[in-house]
Tab-separated table of C-alpha atoms and ligand atoms in Angstrom:
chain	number	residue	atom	x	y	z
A	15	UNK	CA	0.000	0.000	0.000
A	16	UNK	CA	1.228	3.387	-0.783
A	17	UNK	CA	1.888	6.064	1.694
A	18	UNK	CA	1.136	9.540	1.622
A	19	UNK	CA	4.486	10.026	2.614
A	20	UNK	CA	7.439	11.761	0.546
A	21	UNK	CA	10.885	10.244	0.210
A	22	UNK	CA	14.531	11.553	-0.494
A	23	UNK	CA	16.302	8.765	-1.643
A	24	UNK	CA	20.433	9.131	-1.110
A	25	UNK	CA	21.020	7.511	-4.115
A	26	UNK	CA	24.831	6.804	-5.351
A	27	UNK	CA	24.205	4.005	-7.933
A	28	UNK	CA	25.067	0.617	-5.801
A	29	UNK	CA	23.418	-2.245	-5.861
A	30	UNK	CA	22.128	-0.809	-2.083
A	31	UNK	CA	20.675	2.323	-3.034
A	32	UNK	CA	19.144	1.600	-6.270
A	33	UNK	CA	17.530	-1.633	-4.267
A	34	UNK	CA	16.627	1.100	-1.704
A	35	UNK	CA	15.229	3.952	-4.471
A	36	UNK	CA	12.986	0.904	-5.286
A	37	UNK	CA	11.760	0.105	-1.907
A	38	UNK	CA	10.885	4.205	-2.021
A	39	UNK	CA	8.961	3.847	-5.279
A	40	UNK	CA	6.938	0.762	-3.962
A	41	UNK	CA	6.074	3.125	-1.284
A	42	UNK	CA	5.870	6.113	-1.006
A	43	UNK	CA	3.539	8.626	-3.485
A	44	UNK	CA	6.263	10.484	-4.194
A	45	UNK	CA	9.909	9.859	-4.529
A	46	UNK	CA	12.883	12.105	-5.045
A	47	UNK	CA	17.016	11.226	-5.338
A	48	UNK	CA	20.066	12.674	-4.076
A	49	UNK	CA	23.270	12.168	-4.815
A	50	UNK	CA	26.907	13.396	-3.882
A	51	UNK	CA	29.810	14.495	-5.599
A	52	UNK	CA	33.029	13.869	-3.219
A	53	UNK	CA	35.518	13.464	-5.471
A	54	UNK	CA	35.608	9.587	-5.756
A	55	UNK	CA	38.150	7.769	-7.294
A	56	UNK	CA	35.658	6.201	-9.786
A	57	UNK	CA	33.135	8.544	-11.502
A	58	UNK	CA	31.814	5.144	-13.004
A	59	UNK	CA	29.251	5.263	-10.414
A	60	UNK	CA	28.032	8.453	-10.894
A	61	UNK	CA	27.499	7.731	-14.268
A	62	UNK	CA	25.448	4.645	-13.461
A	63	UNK	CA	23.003	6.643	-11.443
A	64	UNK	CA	21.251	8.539	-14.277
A	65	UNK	CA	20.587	5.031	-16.351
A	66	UNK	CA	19.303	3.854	-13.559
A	67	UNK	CA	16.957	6.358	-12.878
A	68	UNK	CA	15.840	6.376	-16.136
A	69	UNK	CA	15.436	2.639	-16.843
A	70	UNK	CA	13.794	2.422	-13.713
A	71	UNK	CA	10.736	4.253	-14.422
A	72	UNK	CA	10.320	1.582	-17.433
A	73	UNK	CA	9.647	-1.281	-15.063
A	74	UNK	CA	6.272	0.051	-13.735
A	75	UNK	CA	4.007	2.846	-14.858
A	76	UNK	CA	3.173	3.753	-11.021
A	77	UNK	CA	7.426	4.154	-10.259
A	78	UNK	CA	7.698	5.999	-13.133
A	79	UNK	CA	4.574	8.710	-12.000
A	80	UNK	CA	6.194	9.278	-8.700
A	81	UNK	CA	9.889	9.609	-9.267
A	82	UNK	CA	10.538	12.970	-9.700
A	83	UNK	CA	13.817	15.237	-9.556
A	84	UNK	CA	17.353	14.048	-9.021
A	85	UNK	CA	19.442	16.128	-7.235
A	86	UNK	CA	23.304	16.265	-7.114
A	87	UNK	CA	25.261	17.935	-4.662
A	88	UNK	CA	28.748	19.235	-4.754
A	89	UNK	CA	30.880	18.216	-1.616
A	90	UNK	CA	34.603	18.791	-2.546
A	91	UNK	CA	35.433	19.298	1.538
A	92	UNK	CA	35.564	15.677	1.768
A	93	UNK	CA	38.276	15.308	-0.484
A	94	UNK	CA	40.163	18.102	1.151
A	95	UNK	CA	39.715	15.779	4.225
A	96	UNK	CA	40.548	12.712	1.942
A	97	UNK	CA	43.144	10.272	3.180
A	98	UNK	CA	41.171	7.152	2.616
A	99	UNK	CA	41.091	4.576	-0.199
A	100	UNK	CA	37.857	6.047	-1.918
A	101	UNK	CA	38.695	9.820	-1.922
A	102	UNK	CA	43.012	9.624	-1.942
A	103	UNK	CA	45.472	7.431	-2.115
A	104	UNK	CA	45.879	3.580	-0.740
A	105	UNK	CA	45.093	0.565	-1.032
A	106	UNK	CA	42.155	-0.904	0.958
A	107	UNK	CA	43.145	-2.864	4.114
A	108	UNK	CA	42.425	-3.089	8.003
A	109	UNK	CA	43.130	-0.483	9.813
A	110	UNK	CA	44.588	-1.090	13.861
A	111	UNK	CA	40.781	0.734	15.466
A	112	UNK	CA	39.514	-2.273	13.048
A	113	UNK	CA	37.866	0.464	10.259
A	114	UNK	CA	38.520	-0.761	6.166
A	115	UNK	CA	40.864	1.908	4.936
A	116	UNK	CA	37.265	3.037	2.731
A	117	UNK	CA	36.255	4.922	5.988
A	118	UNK	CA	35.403	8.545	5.618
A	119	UNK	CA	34.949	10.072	8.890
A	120	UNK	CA	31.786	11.615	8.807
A	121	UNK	CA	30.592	10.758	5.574
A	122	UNK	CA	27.227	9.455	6.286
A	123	UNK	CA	26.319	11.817	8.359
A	124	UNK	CA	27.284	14.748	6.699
A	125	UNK	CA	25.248	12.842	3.507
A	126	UNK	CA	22.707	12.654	5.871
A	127	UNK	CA	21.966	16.006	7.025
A	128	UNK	CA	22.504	17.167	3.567
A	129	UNK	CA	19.823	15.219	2.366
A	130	UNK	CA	17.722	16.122	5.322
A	131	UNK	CA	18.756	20.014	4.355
A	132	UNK	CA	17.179	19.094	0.622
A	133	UNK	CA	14.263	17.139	2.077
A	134	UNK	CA	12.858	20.529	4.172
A	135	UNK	CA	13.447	22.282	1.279
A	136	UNK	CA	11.763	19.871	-1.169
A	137	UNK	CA	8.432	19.181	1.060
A	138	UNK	CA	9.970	15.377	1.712
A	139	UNK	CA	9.349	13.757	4.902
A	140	UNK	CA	11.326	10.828	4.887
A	141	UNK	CA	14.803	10.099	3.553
A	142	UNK	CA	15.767	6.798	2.353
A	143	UNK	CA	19.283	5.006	3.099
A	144	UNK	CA	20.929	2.094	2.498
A	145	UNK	CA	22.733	1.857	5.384
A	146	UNK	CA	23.557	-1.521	6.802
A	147	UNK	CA	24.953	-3.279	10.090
A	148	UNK	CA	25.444	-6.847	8.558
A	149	UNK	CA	28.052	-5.983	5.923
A	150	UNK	CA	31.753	-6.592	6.614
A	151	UNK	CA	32.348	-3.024	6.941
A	152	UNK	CA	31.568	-1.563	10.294
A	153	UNK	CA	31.086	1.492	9.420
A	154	UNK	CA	29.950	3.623	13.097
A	155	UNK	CA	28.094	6.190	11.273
A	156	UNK	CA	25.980	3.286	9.466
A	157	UNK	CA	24.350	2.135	12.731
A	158	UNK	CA	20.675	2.445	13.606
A	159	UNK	CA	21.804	3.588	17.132
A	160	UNK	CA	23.616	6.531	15.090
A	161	UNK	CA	20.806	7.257	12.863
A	162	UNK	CA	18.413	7.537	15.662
A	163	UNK	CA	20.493	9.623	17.056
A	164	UNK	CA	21.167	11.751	14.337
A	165	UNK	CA	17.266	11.827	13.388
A	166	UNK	CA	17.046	13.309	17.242
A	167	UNK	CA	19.275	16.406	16.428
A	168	UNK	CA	17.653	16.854	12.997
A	169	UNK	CA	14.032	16.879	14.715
A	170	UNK	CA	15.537	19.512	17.023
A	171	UNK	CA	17.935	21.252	14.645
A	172	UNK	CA	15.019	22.303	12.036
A	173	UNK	CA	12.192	22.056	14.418
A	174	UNK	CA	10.263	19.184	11.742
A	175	UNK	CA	10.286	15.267	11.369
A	176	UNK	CA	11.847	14.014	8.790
A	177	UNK	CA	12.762	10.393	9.710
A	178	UNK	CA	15.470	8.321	8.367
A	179	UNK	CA	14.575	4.805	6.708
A	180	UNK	CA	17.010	1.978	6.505
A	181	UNK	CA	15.877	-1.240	4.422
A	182	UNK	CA	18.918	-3.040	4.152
A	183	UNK	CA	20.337	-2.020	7.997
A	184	UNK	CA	19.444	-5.974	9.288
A	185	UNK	CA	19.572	-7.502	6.280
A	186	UNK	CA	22.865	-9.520	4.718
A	187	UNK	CA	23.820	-9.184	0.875
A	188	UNK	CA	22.035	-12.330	0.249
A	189	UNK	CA	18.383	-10.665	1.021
A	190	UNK	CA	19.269	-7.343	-0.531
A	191	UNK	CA	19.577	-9.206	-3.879
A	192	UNK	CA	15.476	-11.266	-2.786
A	193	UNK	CA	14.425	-7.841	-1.452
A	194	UNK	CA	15.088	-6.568	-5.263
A	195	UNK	CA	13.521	-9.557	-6.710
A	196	UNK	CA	10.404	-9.143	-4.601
A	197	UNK	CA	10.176	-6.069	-5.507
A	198	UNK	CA	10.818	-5.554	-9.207
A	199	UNK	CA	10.841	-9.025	-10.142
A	200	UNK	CA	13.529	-10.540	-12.462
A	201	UNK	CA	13.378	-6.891	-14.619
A	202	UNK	CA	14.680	-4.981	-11.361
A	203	UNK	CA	17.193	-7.618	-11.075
A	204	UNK	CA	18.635	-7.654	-14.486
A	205	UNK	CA	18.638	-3.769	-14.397
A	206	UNK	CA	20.883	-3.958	-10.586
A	207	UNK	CA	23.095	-6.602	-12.187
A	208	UNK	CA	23.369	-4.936	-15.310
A	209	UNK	CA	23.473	-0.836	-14.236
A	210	UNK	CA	24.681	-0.893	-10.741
A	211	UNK	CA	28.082	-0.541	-9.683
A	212	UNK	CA	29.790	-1.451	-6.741
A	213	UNK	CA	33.623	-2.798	-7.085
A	214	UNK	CA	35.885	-0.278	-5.212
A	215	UNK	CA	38.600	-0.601	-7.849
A	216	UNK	CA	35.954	0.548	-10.441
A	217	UNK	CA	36.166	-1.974	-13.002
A	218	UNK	CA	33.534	-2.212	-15.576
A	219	UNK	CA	35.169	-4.120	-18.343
A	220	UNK	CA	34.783	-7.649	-16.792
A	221	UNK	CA	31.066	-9.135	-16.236
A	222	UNK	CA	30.196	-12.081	-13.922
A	223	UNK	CA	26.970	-13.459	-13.561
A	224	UNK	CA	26.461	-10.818	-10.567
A	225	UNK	CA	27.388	-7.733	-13.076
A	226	UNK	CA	30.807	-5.842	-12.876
A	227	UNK	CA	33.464	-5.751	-11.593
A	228	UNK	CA	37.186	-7.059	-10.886
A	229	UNK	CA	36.166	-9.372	-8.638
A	230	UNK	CA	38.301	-9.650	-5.884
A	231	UNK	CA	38.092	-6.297	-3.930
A	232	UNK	CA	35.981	-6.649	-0.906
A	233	UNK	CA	32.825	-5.177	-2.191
A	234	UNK	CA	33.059	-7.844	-5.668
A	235	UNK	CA	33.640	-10.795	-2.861
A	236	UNK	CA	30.361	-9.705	-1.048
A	237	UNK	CA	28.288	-8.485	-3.782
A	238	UNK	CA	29.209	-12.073	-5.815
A	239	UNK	CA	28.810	-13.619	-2.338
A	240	UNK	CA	25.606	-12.799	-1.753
A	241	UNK	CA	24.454	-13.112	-5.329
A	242	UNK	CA	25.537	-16.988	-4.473
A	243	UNK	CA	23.585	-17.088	-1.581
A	244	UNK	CA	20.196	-15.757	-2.710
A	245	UNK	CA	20.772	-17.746	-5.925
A	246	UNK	CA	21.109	-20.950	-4.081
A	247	UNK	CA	18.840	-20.325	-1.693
B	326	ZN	ZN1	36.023	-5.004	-7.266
């Protein structure tokens, strides 16, 4: 059933966000996307995000009525900040507080209250993440016990409710790729194998069965992984 509520999606072109953006459209009556320009290492997922959006709307006449703008916003600070293996230089590896090298201090929540900023401005009521606990990564700033916090000082910050939805936070790789299948079928499937990107090293010349990728990086092993998993299951 649809809600009368409106959604901000924080939308980067992963397999994650584009499952989330389609939770969103299942939902809600009116859906808009946000992403952020951080000066990544790989623009190829930027570029993903606008065939997404677009081949998206072709997989059910109601999605494509209620997706509306996309909005992309500049934040070069974090690159200033850099020093991690998305935004600088390095290789990915363990660091000694236990924190993947991929780390940005902050990041979420600045991506956060940015979209939260847009959301007041847009008329949107709820923003969309997909932030998870289950993943390898253990990110801080990707915990529901963060987020609640953080939807707290936003409440009190700009004095409205705009709350902050997390689909995937309980849920392994495995049900992210079922959650998609449940919800777009085998068309939303083929378009999140085909369209999304996830490999940290950016490769999009070689394509497994799970889409592209090199492979090996930590976000290939979990996204082919789970693709296993669900595809077993
Ligand atoms: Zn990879």
């Amino acid at each position: 059933m649809t809600q009368t509520q409106k959604a901000m999606v924080l939308f980067s072109g992963g397999q994650d966000s584009a499952t989330c953006l389609a939770h969103a459209l299942a939902r809600y009556e009116r859906v808009e996307t946000v992403g952020f320009d951080y000066g990544q290492n790989h623009r190829v997922e930027l570029d993903c995000r606008e065939v997404i959006l677009q081949k998206i709307t072709e997989l059910a006449p109601d999605w494509a009525a209620r997706l509306g703008d996309d909005h992309m916003l500049d934040m070069p600070a974090l690159s200033e900040i850099g020093g991690t293996a998305l935004i600088g230089e390095g290789e990915i590896k363990m660091q000694a507080n236990n924190l993947p090298s991929t780390f940005v201090p902050g990041r979420n929540l600045l991506f956060l209250t940015y979209g939260a900023a847009l959301a007041y401005r847009r008329g949107l009521d709820v923003l969309v993440g997909g932030m998870c606990e289950t993943d390898y990564s253990g990110y801080p700033d990707c915990r529901r016990t963060t987020l609640d916090a953080l939807e707290s000082a936003l409440a009190l910050g700009m004095d409205t409710q705009i709350s902050i939805e997390t689909p995937l936070m309980n849920v392994d790789k495995a049900a992210t790729w079922k959650l998609a299948d449940e919800l777009g079928g085998a068309a939303l499937v083929a378009l999140i194998i085909e369209h999304t990107h996830t490999c940290y090293r950016g490769n999009r010349t070689l394509r497994h069965e799970w889409g592209y990728g090199c492979g090996d990086c930590p976000a290939c092993d979990l996204r082919r992984r789970g693709f296993d998993e669900w595809k077993a299951a």
